[in-house]
Short mmCIF file of C-alpha atoms in Angstrom, two decimals:
data_model
loop_
_atom_site.label_atom_id
_atom_site.label_comp_id
_atom_site.label_asym_id
_atom_site.label_seq_id
_atom_site.Cartn_x
_atom_site.Cartn_y
_atom_site.Cartn_z
CA MET A 1 -21.45 -7.64 -18.40
CA ASN A 2 -18.46 -7.74 -16.06
CA ASN A 3 -15.46 -9.88 -16.88
CA VAL A 4 -14.08 -11.72 -13.85
CA LEU A 5 -10.55 -12.93 -13.27
CA LEU A 6 -9.34 -14.88 -10.24
CA LEU A 7 -5.70 -14.40 -9.27
CA ALA A 8 -4.18 -16.84 -6.77
CA PHE A 9 -1.24 -15.94 -4.54
CA CYS A 10 -0.32 -18.47 -1.87
CA SER A 11 -3.71 -19.60 -0.55
CA ARG A 12 -5.51 -16.28 -1.14
CA SER A 13 -7.39 -15.11 -4.20
CA ILE A 14 -8.36 -11.70 -5.45
CA THR A 15 -11.24 -11.29 -7.86
CA LEU A 16 -10.76 -8.58 -10.45
CA SER A 17 -13.63 -7.35 -12.56
CA SER A 18 -13.89 -4.90 -15.41
CA ASN A 19 -16.84 -2.60 -15.85
CA ALA A 20 -18.42 -1.44 -19.11
CA ALA A 21 -15.69 1.19 -19.54
CA GLY A 22 -13.01 -1.51 -19.25
CA VAL A 23 -11.69 -0.31 -15.88
CA ILE A 24 -10.25 -3.22 -13.90
CA ALA A 25 -10.58 -3.10 -10.12
CA PRO A 26 -10.57 -5.57 -7.21
CA ALA A 27 -14.12 -6.73 -6.56
CA MET A 28 -13.55 -8.82 -3.45
CA GLU A 29 -10.93 -10.83 -1.62
CA VAL A 30 -11.54 -14.41 -0.55
CA ASP A 31 -9.48 -16.94 1.35
CA TYR A 32 -10.31 -20.05 -0.63
CA GLN A 33 -10.34 -21.35 -4.19
CA LEU A 34 -13.67 -21.82 -5.94
CA GLU A 35 -14.28 -24.95 -7.97
CA ASP A 36 -16.69 -23.20 -10.33
CA PRO A 37 -16.14 -19.42 -10.32
CA GLN A 38 -19.02 -18.75 -12.73
CA ALA A 39 -21.52 -20.65 -10.57
CA ALA A 40 -20.25 -18.82 -7.49
CA LEU A 41 -20.60 -15.49 -9.28
CA GLU A 42 -24.20 -16.28 -10.25
CA GLU A 43 -24.96 -17.45 -6.69
CA GLY A 44 -23.43 -14.25 -5.27
CA GLU A 45 -25.58 -12.12 -7.58
CA ARG A 46 -28.67 -14.08 -6.60
CA LEU A 47 -27.92 -13.55 -2.89
CA GLY A 48 -26.99 -9.90 -3.32
CA ARG A 49 -23.27 -10.70 -2.85
CA VAL A 50 -23.68 -11.50 0.84
CA LYS A 51 -20.75 -13.50 2.21
CA ASP A 52 -21.56 -16.52 4.36
CA MET A 53 -19.47 -15.94 7.47
CA ARG A 54 -19.57 -19.65 8.31
CA LEU A 55 -17.69 -20.39 5.07
CA GLU A 56 -15.38 -17.43 5.64
CA ALA A 57 -14.60 -18.75 9.14
CA GLU A 58 -13.65 -22.17 7.75
CA ALA A 59 -11.38 -20.47 5.22
CA VAL A 60 -9.75 -18.35 7.95
CA VAL A 61 -9.04 -21.47 10.00
CA SER A 62 -7.48 -23.36 7.08
CA ASP A 63 -5.35 -20.33 6.16
CA VAL A 64 -3.52 -19.91 9.47
CA LEU A 65 -3.85 -23.25 11.26
CA PHE A 66 -0.16 -23.96 10.58
CA ALA A 67 0.90 -20.96 12.70
CA VAL A 68 -1.18 -21.48 15.86
CA THR A 69 -1.54 -24.31 18.39
CA HIS A 70 -5.28 -24.75 17.80
CA MET A 71 -7.94 -23.05 15.71
CA SER A 72 -11.50 -24.10 14.90
CA VAL A 73 -14.92 -22.69 14.14
CA SER A 74 -17.02 -22.68 17.30
CA HIS A 75 -19.86 -25.19 17.29
CA ALA A 76 -21.12 -24.08 20.72
CA LEU A 77 -21.83 -20.50 19.64
CA SER A 78 -24.43 -19.87 16.96
CA SER A 79 -23.05 -18.77 13.58
CA SER A 80 -25.06 -17.25 10.74
CA LEU A 81 -24.67 -15.59 7.36
CA ASP A 82 -23.41 -12.40 8.98
CA VAL A 83 -21.41 -13.59 12.02
CA ALA A 84 -19.29 -16.60 12.98
CA PHE A 85 -17.12 -17.42 15.98
CA ILE A 86 -13.63 -18.91 15.90
CA ASN A 87 -11.64 -20.40 18.79
CA VAL A 88 -7.88 -19.93 18.66
CA GLU A 89 -5.01 -20.89 20.93
CA THR A 90 -1.78 -19.09 20.16
CA ARG A 91 1.65 -20.69 20.31
CA GLU A 92 2.09 -18.92 23.65
CA GLY A 93 -0.91 -20.83 25.07
CA ASP A 94 -3.32 -17.88 25.15
CA ARG A 95 -6.91 -18.74 24.22
CA TYR A 96 -9.35 -16.43 22.47
CA CYS A 97 -12.83 -16.50 21.05
CA LEU A 98 -12.99 -14.38 17.88
CA GLU A 99 -16.01 -12.87 16.17
CA LEU A 100 -15.90 -12.74 12.36
CA SER A 101 -18.28 -10.35 10.60
CA GLU A 102 -18.31 -8.11 7.53
CA ALA A 103 -16.52 -5.50 9.67
CA GLY A 104 -13.62 -7.90 10.27
CA LEU A 105 -12.38 -9.90 13.25
CA ARG A 106 -12.29 -8.99 16.91
CA VAL A 107 -11.58 -10.71 20.21
CA VAL A 108 -14.81 -11.27 22.15
CA GLY A 109 -13.54 -13.66 24.82
CA HIS A 110 -10.45 -15.09 26.47
CA THR A 111 -11.83 -18.63 26.64
CA PHE A 112 -13.07 -20.94 23.89
CA ASP A 113 -16.78 -20.63 23.05
CA GLN A 114 -17.34 -17.65 25.35
CA VAL A 115 -18.44 -14.11 24.52
CA GLU A 116 -17.56 -11.82 27.42
CA GLU A 117 -20.06 -9.07 28.18
CA SER A 118 -17.35 -6.69 29.41
CA GLN A 119 -15.65 -4.90 26.53
CA CYS A 120 -13.11 -3.10 28.72
CA CYS A 121 -9.83 -4.38 27.29
CA PRO A 122 -8.35 -2.90 24.07
CA ALA A 123 -8.44 -6.27 22.27
CA HIS A 124 -12.26 -6.27 22.49
CA LEU A 125 -12.53 -2.80 20.98
CA THR A 126 -10.21 -3.32 18.01
CA VAL A 127 -11.64 -4.71 14.78
CA TYR A 128 -9.01 -6.19 12.46
CA GLU A 129 -9.39 -6.39 8.67
CA SER A 130 -7.70 -9.78 8.53
CA VAL A 131 -6.83 -12.73 10.70
CA TYR A 132 -3.18 -12.03 9.88
CA ALA A 133 -3.34 -8.56 11.46
CA LEU A 134 -5.20 -9.86 14.51
CA LEU A 135 -2.76 -12.72 15.16
CA ASP A 136 0.21 -10.48 14.43
CA SER A 137 -0.92 -8.20 17.26
CA LEU A 138 -1.58 -11.05 19.71
CA SER A 139 1.14 -13.62 19.11
CA PRO A 140 4.89 -13.32 18.56
CA GLY A 141 4.85 -17.09 17.92
CA TYR A 142 2.43 -16.56 15.03
CA ARG A 143 4.71 -13.89 13.53
CA HIS A 144 7.69 -16.25 13.76
CA ALA A 145 5.79 -19.22 12.24
CA PHE A 146 4.40 -17.04 9.43
CA ALA A 147 7.85 -15.58 8.65
CA THR A 148 9.41 -19.05 8.66
CA ALA A 149 6.75 -20.44 6.31
CA LEU A 150 7.18 -17.47 3.98
CA LEU A 151 10.94 -17.92 3.96
CA HIS A 152 10.55 -21.62 3.08
CA ARG A 153 8.17 -20.78 0.22
CA LEU A 154 10.57 -18.16 -1.15
CA GLU A 155 13.53 -20.57 -0.91
CA THR A 156 11.52 -23.25 -2.74
CA LEU A 157 10.55 -20.76 -5.43
CA GLN A 158 14.15 -19.61 -5.81
CA GLN A 159 15.39 -23.20 -6.12
CA SER A 160 12.75 -24.04 -8.73
CA THR A 161 13.81 -21.10 -10.92
CA GLN A 162 17.52 -22.00 -10.88
#
């Protein structure tokens, strides 16, 4: 029986589990808090630990919405357990359609709700592990907003410990 521990840092969580030998290792990373971790664990085992990309997409949007002009899960493009589409407008006014899958995130279009057939530009070929890495590569405005938010959190933390 594995023991499970959820650690929260900012709005992200890391699940740690220990195996029969007592070795603790990260099991998975999620972008949202679970109300009932035990029920979620049982549900994940029942489904073979398949992530629902629609839920992941919602979590991605809520995580970085503060640092972009607009971000939402696409309702025009069909999402499923293994793929979801996200529309994002950067602070610079650039619009993208992103594909979220187990592999990560990648740009699939330069307009909301549109998957471009041509995969000629480098942004289409690069798969990012996180939305943070993707936006960091596309938007200086995102980098600035993220850094500012982090600075405010650190200042608040410092003030609360004094």
